[in-house]
Short mmCIF file of C-alpha atoms and ligand atoms in Angstrom, two decimals:
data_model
loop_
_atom_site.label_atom_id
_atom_site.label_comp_id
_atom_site.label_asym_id
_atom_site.label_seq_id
_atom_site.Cartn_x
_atom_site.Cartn_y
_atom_site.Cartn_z
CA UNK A 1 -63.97 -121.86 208.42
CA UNK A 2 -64.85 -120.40 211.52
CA UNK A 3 -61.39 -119.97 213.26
CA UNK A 4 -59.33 -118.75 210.31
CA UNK A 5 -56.85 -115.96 212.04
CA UNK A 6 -57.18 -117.60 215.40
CA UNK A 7 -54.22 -119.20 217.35
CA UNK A 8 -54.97 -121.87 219.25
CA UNK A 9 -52.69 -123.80 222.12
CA UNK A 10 -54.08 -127.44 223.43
CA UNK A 11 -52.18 -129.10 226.23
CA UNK A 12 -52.00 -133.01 225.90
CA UNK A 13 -52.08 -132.86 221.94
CA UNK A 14 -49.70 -135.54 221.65
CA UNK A 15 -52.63 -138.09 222.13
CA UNK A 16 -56.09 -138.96 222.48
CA UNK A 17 -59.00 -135.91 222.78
CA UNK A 18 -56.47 -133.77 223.11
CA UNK A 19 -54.89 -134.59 219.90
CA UNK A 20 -58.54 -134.64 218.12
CA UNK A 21 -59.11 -131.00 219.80
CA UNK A 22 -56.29 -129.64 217.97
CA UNK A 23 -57.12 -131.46 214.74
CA UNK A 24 -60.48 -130.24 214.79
CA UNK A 25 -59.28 -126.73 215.21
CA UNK A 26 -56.88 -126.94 212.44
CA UNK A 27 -59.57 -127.73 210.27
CA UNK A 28 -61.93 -124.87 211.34
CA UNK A 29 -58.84 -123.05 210.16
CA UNK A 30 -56.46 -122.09 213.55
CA UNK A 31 -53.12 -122.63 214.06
CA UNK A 32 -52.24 -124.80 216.43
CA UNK A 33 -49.26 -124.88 219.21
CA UNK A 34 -49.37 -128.20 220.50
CA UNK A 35 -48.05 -128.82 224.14
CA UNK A 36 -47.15 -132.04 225.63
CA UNK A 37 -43.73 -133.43 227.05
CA UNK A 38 -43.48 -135.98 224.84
CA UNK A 39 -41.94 -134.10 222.05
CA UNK A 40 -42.14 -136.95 219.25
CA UNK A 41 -45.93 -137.49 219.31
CA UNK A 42 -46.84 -134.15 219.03
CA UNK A 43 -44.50 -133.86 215.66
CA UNK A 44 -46.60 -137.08 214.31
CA UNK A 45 -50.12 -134.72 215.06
CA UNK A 46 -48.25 -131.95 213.44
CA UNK A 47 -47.50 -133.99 210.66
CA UNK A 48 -50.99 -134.81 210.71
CA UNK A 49 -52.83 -131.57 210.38
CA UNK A 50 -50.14 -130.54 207.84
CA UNK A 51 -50.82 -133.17 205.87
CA UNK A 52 -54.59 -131.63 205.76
CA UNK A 53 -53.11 -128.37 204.65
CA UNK A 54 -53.61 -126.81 208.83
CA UNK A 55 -50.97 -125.11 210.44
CA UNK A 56 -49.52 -126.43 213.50
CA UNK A 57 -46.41 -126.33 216.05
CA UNK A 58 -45.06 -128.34 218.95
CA UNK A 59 -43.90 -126.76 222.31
CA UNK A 60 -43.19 -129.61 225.04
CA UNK A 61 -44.58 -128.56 228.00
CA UNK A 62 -44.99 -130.03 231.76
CA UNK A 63 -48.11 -128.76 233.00
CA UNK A 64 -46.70 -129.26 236.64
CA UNK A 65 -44.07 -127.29 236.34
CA UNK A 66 -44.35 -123.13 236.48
CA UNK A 67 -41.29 -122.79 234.72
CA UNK A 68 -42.28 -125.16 231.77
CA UNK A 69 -45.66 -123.43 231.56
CA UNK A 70 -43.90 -120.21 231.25
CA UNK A 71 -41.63 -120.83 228.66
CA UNK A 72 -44.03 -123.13 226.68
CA UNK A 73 -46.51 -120.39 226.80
CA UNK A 74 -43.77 -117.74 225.70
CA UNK A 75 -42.41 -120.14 223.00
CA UNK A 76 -45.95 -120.19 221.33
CA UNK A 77 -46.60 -116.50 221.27
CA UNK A 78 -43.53 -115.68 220.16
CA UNK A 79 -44.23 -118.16 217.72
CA UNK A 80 -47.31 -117.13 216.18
CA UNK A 81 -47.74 -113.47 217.68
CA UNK A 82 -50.48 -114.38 219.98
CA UNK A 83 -52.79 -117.10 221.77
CA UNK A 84 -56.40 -116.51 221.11
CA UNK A 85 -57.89 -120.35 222.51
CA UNK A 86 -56.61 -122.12 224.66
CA UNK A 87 -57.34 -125.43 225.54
CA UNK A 88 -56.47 -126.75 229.16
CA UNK A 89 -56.78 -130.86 228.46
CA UNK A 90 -53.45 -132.49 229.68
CA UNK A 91 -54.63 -134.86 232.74
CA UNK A 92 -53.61 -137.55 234.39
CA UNK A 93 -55.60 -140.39 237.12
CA UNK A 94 -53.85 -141.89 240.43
CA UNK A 95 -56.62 -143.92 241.13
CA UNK A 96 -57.18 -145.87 244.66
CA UNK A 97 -58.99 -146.00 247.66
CA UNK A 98 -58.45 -142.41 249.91
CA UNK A 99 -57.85 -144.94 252.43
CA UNK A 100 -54.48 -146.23 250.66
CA UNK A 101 -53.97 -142.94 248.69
CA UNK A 102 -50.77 -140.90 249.39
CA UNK A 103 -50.14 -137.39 249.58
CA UNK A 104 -47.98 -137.37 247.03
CA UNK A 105 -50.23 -138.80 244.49
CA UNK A 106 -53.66 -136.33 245.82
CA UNK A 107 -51.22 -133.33 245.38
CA UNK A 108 -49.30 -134.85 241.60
CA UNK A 109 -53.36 -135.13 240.14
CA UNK A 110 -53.94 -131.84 241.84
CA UNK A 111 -51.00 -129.89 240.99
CA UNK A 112 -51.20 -131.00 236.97
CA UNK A 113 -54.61 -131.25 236.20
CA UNK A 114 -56.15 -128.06 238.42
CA UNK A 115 -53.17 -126.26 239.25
CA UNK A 116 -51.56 -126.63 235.59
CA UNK A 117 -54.84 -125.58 234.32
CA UNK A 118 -54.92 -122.11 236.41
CA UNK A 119 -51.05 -121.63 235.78
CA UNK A 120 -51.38 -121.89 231.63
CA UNK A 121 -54.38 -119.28 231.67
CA UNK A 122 -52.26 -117.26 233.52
CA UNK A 123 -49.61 -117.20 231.30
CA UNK A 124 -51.40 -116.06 228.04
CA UNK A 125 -53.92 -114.17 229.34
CA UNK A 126 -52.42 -110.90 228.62
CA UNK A 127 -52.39 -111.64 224.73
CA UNK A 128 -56.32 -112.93 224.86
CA UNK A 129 -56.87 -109.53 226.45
CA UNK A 130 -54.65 -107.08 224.47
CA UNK A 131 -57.19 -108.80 221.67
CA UNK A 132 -60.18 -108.23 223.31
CA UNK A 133 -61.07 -111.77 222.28
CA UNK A 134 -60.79 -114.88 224.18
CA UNK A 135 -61.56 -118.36 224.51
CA UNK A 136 -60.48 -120.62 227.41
CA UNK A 137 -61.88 -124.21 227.06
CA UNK A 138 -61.53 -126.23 230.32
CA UNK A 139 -61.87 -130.51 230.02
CA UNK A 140 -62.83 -131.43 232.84
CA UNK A 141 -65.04 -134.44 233.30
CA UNK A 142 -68.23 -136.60 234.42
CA UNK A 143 -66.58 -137.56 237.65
CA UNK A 144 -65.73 -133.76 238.42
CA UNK A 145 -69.77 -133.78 238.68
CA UNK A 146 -70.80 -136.88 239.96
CA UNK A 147 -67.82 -138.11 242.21
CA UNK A 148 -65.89 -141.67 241.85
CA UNK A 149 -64.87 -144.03 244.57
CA UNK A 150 -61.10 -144.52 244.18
CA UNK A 151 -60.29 -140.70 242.55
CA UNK A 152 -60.80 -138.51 245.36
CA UNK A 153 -57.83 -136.75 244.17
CA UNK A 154 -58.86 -136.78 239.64
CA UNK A 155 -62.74 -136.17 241.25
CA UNK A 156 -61.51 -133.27 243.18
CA UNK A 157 -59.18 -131.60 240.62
CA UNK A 158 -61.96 -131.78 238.05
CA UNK A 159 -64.44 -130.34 240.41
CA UNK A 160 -61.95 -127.33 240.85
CA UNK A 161 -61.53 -126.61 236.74
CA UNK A 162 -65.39 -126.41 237.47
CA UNK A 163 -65.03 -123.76 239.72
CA UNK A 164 -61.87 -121.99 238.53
CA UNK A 165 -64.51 -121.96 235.20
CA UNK A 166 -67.03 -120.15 236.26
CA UNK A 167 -64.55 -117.85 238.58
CA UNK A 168 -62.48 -116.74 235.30
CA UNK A 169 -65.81 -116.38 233.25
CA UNK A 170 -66.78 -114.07 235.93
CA UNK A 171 -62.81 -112.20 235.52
CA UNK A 172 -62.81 -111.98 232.06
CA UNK A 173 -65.97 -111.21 230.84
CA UNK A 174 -65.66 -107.90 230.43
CA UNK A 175 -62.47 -108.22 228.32
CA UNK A 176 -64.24 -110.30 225.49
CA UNK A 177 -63.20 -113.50 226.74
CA UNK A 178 -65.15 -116.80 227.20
CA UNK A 179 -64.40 -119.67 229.79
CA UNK A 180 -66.23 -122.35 229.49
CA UNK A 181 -65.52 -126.23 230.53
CA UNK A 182 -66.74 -129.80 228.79
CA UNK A 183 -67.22 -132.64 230.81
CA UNK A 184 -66.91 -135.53 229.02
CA UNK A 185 -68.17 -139.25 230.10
CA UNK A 186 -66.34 -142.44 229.34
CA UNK A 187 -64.18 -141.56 225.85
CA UNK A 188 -62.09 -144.38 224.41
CA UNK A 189 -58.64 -143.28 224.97
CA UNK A 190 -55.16 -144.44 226.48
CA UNK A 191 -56.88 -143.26 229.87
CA UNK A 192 -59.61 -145.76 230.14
CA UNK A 193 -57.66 -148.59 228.24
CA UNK A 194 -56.55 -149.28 231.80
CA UNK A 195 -60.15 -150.29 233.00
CA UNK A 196 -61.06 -153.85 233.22
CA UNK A 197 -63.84 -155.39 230.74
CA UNK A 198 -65.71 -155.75 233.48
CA UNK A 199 -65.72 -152.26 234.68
CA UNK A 200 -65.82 -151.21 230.88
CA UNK A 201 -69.38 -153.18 230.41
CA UNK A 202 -70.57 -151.86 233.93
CA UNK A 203 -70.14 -148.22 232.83
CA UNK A 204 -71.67 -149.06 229.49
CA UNK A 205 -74.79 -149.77 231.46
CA UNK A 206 -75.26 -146.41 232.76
CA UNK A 207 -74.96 -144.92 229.75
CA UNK A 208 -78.34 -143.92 227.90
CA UNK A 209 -76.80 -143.90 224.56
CA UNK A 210 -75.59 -147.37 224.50
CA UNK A 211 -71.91 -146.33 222.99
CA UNK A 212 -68.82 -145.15 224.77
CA UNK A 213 -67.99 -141.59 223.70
CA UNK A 214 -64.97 -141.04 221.13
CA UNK A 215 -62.34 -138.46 220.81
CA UNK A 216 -64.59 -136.77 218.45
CA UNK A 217 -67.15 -136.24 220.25
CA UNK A 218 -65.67 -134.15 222.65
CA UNK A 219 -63.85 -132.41 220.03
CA UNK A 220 -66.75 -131.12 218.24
CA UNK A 221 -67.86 -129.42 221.60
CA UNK A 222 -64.41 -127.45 221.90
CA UNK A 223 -64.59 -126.38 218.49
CA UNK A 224 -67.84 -124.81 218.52
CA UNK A 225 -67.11 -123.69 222.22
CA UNK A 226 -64.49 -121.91 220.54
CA UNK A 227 -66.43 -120.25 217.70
CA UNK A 228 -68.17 -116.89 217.34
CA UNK A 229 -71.45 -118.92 217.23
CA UNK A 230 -70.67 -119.51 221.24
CA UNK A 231 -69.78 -115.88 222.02
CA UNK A 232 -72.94 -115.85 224.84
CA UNK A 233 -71.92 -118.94 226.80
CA UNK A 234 -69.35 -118.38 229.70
CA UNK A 235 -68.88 -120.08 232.82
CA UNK A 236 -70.86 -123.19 231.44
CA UNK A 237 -69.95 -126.64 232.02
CA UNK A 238 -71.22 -128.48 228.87
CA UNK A 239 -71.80 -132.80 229.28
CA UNK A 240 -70.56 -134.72 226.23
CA UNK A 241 -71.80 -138.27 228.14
CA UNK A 242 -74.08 -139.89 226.15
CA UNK A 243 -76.78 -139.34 228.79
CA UNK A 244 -74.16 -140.80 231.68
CA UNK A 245 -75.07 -137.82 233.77
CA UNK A 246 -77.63 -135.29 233.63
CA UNK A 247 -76.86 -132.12 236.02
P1 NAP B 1 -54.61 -139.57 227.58
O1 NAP B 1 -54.80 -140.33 226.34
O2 NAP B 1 -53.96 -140.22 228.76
O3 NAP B 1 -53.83 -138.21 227.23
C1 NAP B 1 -53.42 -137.33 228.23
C2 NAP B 1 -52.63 -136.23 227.59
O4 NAP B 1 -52.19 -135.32 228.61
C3 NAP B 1 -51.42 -136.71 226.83
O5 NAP B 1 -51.30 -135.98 225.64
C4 NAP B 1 -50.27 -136.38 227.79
O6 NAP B 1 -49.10 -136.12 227.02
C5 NAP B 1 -50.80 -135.10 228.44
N1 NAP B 1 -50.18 -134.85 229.74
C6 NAP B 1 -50.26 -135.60 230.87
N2 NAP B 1 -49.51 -135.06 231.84
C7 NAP B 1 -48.94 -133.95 231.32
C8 NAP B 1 -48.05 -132.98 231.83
N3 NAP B 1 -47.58 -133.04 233.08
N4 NAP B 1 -47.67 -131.97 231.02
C9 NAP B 1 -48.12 -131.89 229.75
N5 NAP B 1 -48.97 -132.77 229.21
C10 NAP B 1 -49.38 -133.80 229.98
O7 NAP B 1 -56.01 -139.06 228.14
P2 NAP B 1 -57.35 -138.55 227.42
O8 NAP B 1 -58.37 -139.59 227.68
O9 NAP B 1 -57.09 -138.07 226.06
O10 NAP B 1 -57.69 -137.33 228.39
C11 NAP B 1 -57.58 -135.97 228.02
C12 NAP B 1 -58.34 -135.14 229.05
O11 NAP B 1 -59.72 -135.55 229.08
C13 NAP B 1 -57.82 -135.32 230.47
O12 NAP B 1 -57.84 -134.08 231.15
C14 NAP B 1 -58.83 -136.27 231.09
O13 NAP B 1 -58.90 -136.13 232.48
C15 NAP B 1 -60.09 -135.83 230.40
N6 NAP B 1 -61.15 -136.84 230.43
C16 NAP B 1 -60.98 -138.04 229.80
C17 NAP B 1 -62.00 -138.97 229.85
C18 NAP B 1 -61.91 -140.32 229.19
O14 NAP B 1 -62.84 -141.12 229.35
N7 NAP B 1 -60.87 -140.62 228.44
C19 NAP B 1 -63.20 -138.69 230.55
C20 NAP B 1 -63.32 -137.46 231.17
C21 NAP B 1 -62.29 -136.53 231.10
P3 NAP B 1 -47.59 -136.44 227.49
O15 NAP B 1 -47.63 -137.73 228.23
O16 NAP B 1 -46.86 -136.47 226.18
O17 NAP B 1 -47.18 -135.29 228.33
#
């Protein structure tokens, strides 16, 4: 197994591709601190990659709070000695027209999918760079690329984890560490449940590979973005979109 000695921490483990993310990284053989705020779904994933012989632990987190991340982050490392991957995934949509769209709901998308993102790598750094040995994994997404009418504010925050990528690739580089993001397309998760058939079938259209994209999917791209195998990719965004978008 590729990651046996590594320590990995995912943020939105309790469900969806960030619980596959840290499933698939138990199996390559890390241990896992899961972060979410809802405490009793992340103990049913921990269950789960016990159950498969992993190792994993459960630190609830709110990604848009500084405070949380800090003790969250401390919590793990204290934990398990160290963070050697981590995993910025926790998101969340407000989705309207900019017309109708209020502050309050730009700056909540902004502040826990971009800002949370930034504030988490901040907070372990230091132990990816005592190690000399570093991933940062960044899930951003399609629309991050592309653009969406009605998510100016999810478009815009995933744009910025495509530039706070590349930005921290260019920081760390020299310390060992990799930052890389994966965009994924339409997955099948709690997120797009909320989408009408309609919209569901007119997205399937644009899709090249005929199939929405599964939790799996874009876990297979974090776990070899974490690997030695990617050690010469940083700063890359990699598409897991079924052909949805081709930058
Ligand atoms: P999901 O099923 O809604 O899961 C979101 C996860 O984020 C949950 O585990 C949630 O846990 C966590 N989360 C949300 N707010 C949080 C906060 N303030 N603090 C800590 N954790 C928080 O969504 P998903 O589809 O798996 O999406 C995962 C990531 O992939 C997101 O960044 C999303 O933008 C991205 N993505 C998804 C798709 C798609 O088609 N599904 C496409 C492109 C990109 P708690 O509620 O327990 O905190």
């Amino acid at each position: 197994m590729s990651l046996e000695e590594k320590v990995a921490l995912v943020t939105g483990a309790s469900q969806g591709i960030g619980r596959a993310i840290a499933i698939a990284l138990a199996k390559q053989g890390a241990s896992v601190a899961l972060a979410a705020r809802n405490e009793s779904k992340l103990t049913e994933v921990k269950s789960e990659i016990e159950a498969a012989d992993g190792t994993a632990a459960t630190f609830a987190l709110d990604v848009a709070s500084e405070d949380s991340i800090k003790a969250g982050a401390k919590a793990a490392i204290a934990h398990f000695g160290k963070v050697d991957i981590l995993v910025n995934n926790a998101g969340i949509t407000k989705d309207t027209l900019a017309l109708r769209m209020k502050l309050a709901d730009f700056e909540a998308v902004l502040r826990t999918n971009l800002t949370g993102s930034f504030l988490l790598t901040q907070a372990v750094i230091s132990s990816m760079m005592k190690a000399r040995w570093g991933r940062i994994i960044n899930i951003t997404s399609v629309v991050g690329e592309t653009g969406a009418a009605g998510q100016a504010n999810y478009a815009a925050s995933k744009a910025g984890m495509i530039g706070l990528t590349k930005s921290l690739a260019r920081e760390f580089a020299s310390r060992g560490i990799t930052v890389n993001a994966v965009a994924p397309g339409f997955i099948q998760t709690a997120m797009t449940d909320v989408l009408t058939d309609e919209q569901k079938s007119g997205i399937l259209t644009q899709i090249p590979l005929a199939r929405y994209g599964s939790d799996t999917d874009i876990a297979a791209a974090v776990a070899f973005l974490a690997s030695d195998d990617a050690g010469y990719i940083t700063g890359h965004t990699l598409d897991v979109n079924g052909g949805m978008y081709m930058g």
